[in-house]
PDB file of C-alpha atoms in Angstrom:
ATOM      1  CA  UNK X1378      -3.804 -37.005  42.297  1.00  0.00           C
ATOM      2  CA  UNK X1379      -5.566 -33.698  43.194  1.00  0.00           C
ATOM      3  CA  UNK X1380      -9.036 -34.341  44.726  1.00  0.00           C
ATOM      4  CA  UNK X1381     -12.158 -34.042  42.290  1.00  0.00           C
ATOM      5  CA  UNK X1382     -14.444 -32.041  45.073  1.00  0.00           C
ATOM      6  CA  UNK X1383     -12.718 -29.441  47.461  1.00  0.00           C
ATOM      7  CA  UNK X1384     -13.911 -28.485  50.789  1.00  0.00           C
ATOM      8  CA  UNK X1385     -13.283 -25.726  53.165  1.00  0.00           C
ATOM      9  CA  UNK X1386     -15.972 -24.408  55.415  1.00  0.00           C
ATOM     10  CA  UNK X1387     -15.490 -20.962  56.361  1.00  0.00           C
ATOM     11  CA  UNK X1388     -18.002 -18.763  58.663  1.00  0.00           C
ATOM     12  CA  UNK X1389     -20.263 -21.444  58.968  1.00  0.00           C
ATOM     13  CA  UNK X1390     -20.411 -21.930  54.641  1.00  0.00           C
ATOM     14  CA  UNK X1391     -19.281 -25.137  53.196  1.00  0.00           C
ATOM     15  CA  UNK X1392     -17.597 -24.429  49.780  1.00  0.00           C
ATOM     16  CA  UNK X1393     -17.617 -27.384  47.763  1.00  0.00           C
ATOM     17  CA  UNK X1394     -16.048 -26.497  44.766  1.00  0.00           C
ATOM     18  CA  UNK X1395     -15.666 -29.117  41.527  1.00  0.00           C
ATOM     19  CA  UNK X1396     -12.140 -29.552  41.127  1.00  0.00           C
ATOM     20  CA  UNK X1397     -11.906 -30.768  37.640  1.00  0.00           C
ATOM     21  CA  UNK X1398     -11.234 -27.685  35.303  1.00  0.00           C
ATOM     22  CA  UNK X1399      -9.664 -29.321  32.526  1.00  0.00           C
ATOM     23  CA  UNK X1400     -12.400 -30.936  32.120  1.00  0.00           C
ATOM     24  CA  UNK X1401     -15.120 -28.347  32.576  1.00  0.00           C
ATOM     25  CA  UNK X1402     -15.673 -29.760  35.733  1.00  0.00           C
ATOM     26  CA  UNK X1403     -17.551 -32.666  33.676  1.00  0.00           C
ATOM     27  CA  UNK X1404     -18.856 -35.454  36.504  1.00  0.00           C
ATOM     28  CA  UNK X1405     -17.204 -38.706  36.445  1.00  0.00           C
ATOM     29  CA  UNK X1406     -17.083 -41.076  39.559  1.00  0.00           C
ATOM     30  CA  UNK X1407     -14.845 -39.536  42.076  1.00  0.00           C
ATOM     31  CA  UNK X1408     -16.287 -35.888  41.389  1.00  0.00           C
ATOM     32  CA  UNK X1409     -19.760 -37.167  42.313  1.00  0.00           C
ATOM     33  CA  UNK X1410     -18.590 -39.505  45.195  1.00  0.00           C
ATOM     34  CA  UNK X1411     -17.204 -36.304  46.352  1.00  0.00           C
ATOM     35  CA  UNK X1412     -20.240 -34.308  46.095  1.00  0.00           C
ATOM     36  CA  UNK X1413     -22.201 -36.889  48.340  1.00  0.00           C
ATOM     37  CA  UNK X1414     -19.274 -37.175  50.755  1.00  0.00           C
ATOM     38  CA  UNK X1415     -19.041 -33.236  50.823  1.00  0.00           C
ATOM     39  CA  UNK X1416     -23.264 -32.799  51.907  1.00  0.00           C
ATOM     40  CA  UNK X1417     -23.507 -35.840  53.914  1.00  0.00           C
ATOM     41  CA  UNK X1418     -20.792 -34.450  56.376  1.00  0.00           C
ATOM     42  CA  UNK X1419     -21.386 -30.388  55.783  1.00  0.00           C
ATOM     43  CA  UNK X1420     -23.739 -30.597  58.984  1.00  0.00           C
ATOM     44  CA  UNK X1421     -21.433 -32.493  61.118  1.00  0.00           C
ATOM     45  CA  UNK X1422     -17.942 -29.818  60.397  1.00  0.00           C
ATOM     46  CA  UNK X1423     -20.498 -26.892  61.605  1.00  0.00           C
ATOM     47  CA  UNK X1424     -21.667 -25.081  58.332  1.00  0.00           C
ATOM     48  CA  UNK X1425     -25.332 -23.626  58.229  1.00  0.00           C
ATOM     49  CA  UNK X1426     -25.021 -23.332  54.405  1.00  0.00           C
ATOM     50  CA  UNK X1427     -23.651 -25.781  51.358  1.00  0.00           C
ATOM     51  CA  UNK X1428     -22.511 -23.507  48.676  1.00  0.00           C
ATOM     52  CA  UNK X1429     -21.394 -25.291  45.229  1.00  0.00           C
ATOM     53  CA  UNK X1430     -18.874 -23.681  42.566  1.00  0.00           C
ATOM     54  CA  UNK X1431     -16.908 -24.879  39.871  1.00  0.00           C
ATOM     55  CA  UNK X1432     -13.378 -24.471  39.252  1.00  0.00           C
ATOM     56  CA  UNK X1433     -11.575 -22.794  36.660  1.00  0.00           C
ATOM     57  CA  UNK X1434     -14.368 -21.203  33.929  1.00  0.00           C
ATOM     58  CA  UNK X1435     -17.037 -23.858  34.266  1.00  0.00           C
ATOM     59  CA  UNK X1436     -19.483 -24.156  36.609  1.00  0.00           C
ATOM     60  CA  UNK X1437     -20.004 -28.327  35.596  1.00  0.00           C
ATOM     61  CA  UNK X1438     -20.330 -29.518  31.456  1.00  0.00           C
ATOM     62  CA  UNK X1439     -22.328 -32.365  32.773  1.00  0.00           C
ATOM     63  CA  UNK X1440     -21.504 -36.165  32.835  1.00  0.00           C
ATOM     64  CA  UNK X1441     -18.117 -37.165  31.822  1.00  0.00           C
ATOM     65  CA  UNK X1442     -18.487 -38.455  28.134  1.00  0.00           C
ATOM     66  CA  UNK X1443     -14.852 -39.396  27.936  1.00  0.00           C
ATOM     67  CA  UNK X1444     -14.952 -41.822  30.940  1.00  0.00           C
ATOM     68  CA  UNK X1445     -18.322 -43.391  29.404  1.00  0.00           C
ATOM     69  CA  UNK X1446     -16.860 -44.140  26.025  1.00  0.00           C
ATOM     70  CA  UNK X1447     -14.067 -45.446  28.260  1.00  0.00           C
ATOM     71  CA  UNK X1448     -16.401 -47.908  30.486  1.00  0.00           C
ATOM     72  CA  UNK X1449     -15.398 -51.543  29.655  1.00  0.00           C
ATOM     73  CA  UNK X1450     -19.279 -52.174  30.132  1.00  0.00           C
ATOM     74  CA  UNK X1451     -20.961 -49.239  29.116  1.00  0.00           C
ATOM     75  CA  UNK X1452     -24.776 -50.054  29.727  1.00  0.00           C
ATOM     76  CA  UNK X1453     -23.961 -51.184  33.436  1.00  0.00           C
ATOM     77  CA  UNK X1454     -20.928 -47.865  33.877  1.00  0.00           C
ATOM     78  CA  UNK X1455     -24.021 -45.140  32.828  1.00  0.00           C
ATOM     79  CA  UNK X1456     -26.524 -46.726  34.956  1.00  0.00           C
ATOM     80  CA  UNK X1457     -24.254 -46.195  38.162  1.00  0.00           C
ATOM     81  CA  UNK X1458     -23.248 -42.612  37.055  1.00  0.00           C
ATOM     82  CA  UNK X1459     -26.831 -42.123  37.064  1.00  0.00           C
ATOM     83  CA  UNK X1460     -27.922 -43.505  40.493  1.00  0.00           C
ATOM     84  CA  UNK X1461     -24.871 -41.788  41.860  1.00  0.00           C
ATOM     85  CA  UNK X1462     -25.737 -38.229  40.182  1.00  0.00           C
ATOM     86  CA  UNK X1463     -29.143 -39.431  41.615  1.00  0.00           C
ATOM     87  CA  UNK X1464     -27.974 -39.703  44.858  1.00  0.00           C
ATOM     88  CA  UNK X1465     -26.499 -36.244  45.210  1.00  0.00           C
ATOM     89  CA  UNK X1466     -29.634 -34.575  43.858  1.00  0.00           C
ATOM     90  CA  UNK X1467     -31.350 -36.744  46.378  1.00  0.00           C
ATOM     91  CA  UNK X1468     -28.877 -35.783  49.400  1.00  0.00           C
ATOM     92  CA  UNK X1469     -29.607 -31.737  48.155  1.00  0.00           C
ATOM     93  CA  UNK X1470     -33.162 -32.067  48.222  1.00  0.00           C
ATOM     94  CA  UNK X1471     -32.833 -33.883  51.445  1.00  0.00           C
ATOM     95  CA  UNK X1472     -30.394 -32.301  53.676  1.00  0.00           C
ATOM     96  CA  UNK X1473     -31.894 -29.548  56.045  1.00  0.00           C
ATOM     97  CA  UNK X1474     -28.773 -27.254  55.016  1.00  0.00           C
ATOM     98  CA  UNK X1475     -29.643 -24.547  52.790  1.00  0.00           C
ATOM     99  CA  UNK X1476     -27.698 -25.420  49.025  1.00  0.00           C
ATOM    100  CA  UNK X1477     -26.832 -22.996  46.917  1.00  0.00           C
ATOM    101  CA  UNK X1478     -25.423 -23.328  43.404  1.00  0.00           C
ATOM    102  CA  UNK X1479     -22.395 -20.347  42.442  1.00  0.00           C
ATOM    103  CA  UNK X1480     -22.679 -20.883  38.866  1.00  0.00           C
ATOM    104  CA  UNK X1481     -19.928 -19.139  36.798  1.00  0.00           C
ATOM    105  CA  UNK X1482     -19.447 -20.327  32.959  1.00  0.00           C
ATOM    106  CA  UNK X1483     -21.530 -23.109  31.651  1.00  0.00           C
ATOM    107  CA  UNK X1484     -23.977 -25.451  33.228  1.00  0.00           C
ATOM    108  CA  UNK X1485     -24.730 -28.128  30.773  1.00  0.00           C
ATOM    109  CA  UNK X1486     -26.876 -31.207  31.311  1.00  0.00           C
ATOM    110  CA  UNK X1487     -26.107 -33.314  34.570  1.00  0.00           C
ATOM    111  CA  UNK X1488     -24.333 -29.718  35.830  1.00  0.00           C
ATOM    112  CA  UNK X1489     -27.967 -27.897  34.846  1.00  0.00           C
ATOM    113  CA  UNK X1490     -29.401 -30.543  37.089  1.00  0.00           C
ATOM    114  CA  UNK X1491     -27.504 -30.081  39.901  1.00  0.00           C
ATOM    115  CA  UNK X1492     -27.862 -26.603  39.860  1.00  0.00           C
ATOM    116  CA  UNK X1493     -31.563 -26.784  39.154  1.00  0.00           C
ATOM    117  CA  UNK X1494     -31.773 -29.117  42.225  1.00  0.00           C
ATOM    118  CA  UNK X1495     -30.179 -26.293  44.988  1.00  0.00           C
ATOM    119  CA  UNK X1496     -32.286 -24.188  46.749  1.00  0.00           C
ATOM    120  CA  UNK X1497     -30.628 -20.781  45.181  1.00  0.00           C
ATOM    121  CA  UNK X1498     -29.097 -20.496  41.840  1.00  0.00           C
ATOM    122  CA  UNK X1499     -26.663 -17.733  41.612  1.00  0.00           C
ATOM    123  CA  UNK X1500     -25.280 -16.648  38.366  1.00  0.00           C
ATOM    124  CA  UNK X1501     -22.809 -14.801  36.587  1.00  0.00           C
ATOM    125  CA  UNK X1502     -23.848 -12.627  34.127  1.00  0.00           C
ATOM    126  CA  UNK X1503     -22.166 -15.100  31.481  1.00  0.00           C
ATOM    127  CA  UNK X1504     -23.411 -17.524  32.432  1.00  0.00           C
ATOM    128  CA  UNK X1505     -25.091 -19.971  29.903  1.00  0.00           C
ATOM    129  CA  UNK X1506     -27.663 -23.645  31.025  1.00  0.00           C
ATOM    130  CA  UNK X1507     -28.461 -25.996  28.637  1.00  0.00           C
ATOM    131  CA  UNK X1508     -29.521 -29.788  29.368  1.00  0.00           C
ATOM    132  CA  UNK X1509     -27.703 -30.839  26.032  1.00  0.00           C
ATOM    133  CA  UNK X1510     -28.673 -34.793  26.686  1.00  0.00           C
ATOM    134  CA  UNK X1511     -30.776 -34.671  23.706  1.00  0.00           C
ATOM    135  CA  UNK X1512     -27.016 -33.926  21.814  1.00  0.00           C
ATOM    136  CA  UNK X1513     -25.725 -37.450  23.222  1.00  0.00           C
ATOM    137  CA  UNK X1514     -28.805 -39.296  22.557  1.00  0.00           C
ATOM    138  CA  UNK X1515     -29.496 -39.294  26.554  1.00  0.00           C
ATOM    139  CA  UNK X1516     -32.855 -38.833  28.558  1.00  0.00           C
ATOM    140  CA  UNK X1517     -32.444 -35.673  31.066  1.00  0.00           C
ATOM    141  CA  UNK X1518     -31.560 -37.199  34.758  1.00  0.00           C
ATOM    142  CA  UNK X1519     -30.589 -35.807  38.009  1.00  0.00           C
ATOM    143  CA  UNK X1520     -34.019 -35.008  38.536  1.00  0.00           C
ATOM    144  CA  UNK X1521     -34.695 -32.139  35.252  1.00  0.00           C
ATOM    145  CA  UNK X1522     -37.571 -33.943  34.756  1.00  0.00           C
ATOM    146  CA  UNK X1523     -39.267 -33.402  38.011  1.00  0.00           C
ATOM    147  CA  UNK X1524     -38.037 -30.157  38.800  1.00  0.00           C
ATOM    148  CA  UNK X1525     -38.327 -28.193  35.218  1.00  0.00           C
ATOM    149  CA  UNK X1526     -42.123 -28.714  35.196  1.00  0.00           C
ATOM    150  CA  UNK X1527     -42.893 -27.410  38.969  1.00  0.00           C
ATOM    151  CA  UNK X1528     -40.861 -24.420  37.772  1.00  0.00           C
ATOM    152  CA  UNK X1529     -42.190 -23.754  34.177  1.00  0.00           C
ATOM    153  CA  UNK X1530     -44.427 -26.030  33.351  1.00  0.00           C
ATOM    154  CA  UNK X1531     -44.732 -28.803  30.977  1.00  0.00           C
ATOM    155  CA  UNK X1532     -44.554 -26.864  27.805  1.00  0.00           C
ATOM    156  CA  UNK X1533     -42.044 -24.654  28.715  1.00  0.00           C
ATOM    157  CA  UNK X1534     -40.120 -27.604  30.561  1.00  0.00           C
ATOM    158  CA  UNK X1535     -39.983 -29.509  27.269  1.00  0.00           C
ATOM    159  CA  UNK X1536     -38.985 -26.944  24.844  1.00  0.00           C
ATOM    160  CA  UNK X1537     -35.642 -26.657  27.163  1.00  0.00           C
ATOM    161  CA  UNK X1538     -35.408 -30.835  26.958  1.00  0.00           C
ATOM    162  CA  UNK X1539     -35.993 -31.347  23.201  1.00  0.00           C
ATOM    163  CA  UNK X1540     -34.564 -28.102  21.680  1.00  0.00           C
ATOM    164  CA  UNK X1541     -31.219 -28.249  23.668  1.00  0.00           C
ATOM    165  CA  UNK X1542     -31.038 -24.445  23.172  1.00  0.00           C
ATOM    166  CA  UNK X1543     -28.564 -21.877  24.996  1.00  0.00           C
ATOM    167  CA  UNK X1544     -30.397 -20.177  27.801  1.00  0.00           C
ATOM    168  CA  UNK X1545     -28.291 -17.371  28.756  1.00  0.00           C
ATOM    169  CA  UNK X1546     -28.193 -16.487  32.748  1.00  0.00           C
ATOM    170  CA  UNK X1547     -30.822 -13.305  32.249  1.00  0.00           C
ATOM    171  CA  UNK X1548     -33.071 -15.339  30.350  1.00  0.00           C
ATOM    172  CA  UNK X1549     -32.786 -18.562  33.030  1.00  0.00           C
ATOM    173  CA  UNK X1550     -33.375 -15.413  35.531  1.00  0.00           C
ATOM    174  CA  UNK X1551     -36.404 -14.162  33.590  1.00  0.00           C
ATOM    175  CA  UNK X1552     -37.791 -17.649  33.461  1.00  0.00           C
ATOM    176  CA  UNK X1553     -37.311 -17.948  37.247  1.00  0.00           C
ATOM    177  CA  UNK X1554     -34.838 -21.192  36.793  1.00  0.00           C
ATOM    178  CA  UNK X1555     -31.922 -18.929  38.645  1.00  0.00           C
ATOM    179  CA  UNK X1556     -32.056 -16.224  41.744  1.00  0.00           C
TER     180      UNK X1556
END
C-alpha cells in the first residue's frame, strides 16, 4: 500500500505532499499520522522550509467522511481524527521551520485549516477554500476558529463558518487568508 504522506527534501525544502488523490487527498488516519511524522522530523533530515502540496488535483477535501461512516464507534473514531488533525496544526504552529501551504484545486474544511494554519498560503489561480463543516453538521476544527478571527475578524470569520460559501483563490487573496 502506497504511503498516504510523501517526503523528499530537496535544497534544504521538505515536500510533504498528500498522497491520497483518489480521494481528494481527504484526511483519514494514516494521512494525518503522516503529516505529524513528516514536521516532527523535517528539522532533523536538514530542511530550512516545510512545504505542503496535494497530489493529483486537490490540494486536501478535508476529513475523510467515508472512513467516519465506516468507524465501528463513531463518537470515539471523530474525536481522535480531531485531536490528531489537532496535533498537526499544533506541530505547524509550533515548529521553528517556516510552513508553507502549495495549494492547487480545492481546500475544503479540515484541508482549509491546515492551510490556514501555515505560515504562507500559496495558490493557484483555481484554486477554491471553503470550511464546508456546516454541510456535515460539524463544528470548524483544526484551529479555523482561532485563526479566521485574528485574520478577518469575527464578522467576517463567521460569514465563511455559517454560509459555507466558495471563496475563490483571488478573493481568499483579497481577504488576506492566502499570499
Amino acid at each position: 500500500m502506497e504511503k498516504a504522506v510523501l517526503k523528499r527534501v530537496e535544497e534544504g525544502i521538505c515536500y510533504l505532499s498528500l498522497n491520497r488523490p483518489q480521494r481528494l487527498n481527504a484526511m483519514d488516519t494514516s494521512l494525518l499520522e503522516g503529516l505529524l511524522e513528516g514536521l516532527q522530523g523535517a528539522a532533523a533530515e536538514g530542511a530550512r522550509v516545510v512545504a505542503i502540496e496535494g497530489m493529483g488535483r486537490a490540494f486536501s477535501a478535508g476529513a475523510d467522511l467515508v472512513e467516519f461512516y465506516r468507524a465501528e464507534d463513531t463518537p470515539t473514531f471523530v474525536y481522535r481524527v480531531a485531536r490528531m488533525l489537532n496535533s498537526v496544526i499544533a506541530e505547524i504552529r509550533r515548529t521553528d521551520l517556516p510552513v508553507v501551504a502549495l495549494v492547487k484545486g480545492v481546500a475544503v474544511g479540515a484541508g482549509f485549516s491546515l492551510a490556514l494554519a501555515c505560515d504562507l498560503t500559496v495558490a493557484s489561480e483555481g484554486s477554491v477554500f471553503n470550511l464546508g463543516y456546516m454541510k456535515v453538521a460539524f463544528s470548524p476544527d483544526g484551529g479555523a476558529t482561532l485563526l479566521l478571527p485574528k485574520l478577518l475578524g469575527l464578522k467576517r470569520s463567521m460569514e465563511l463558518c455559517l454560509l459555507t460559501e466558495d471563496l475563490p483563490a483571488h478573493r481568499a487573496h483579497a481577504l488576506g487568508l492566502i499570499n
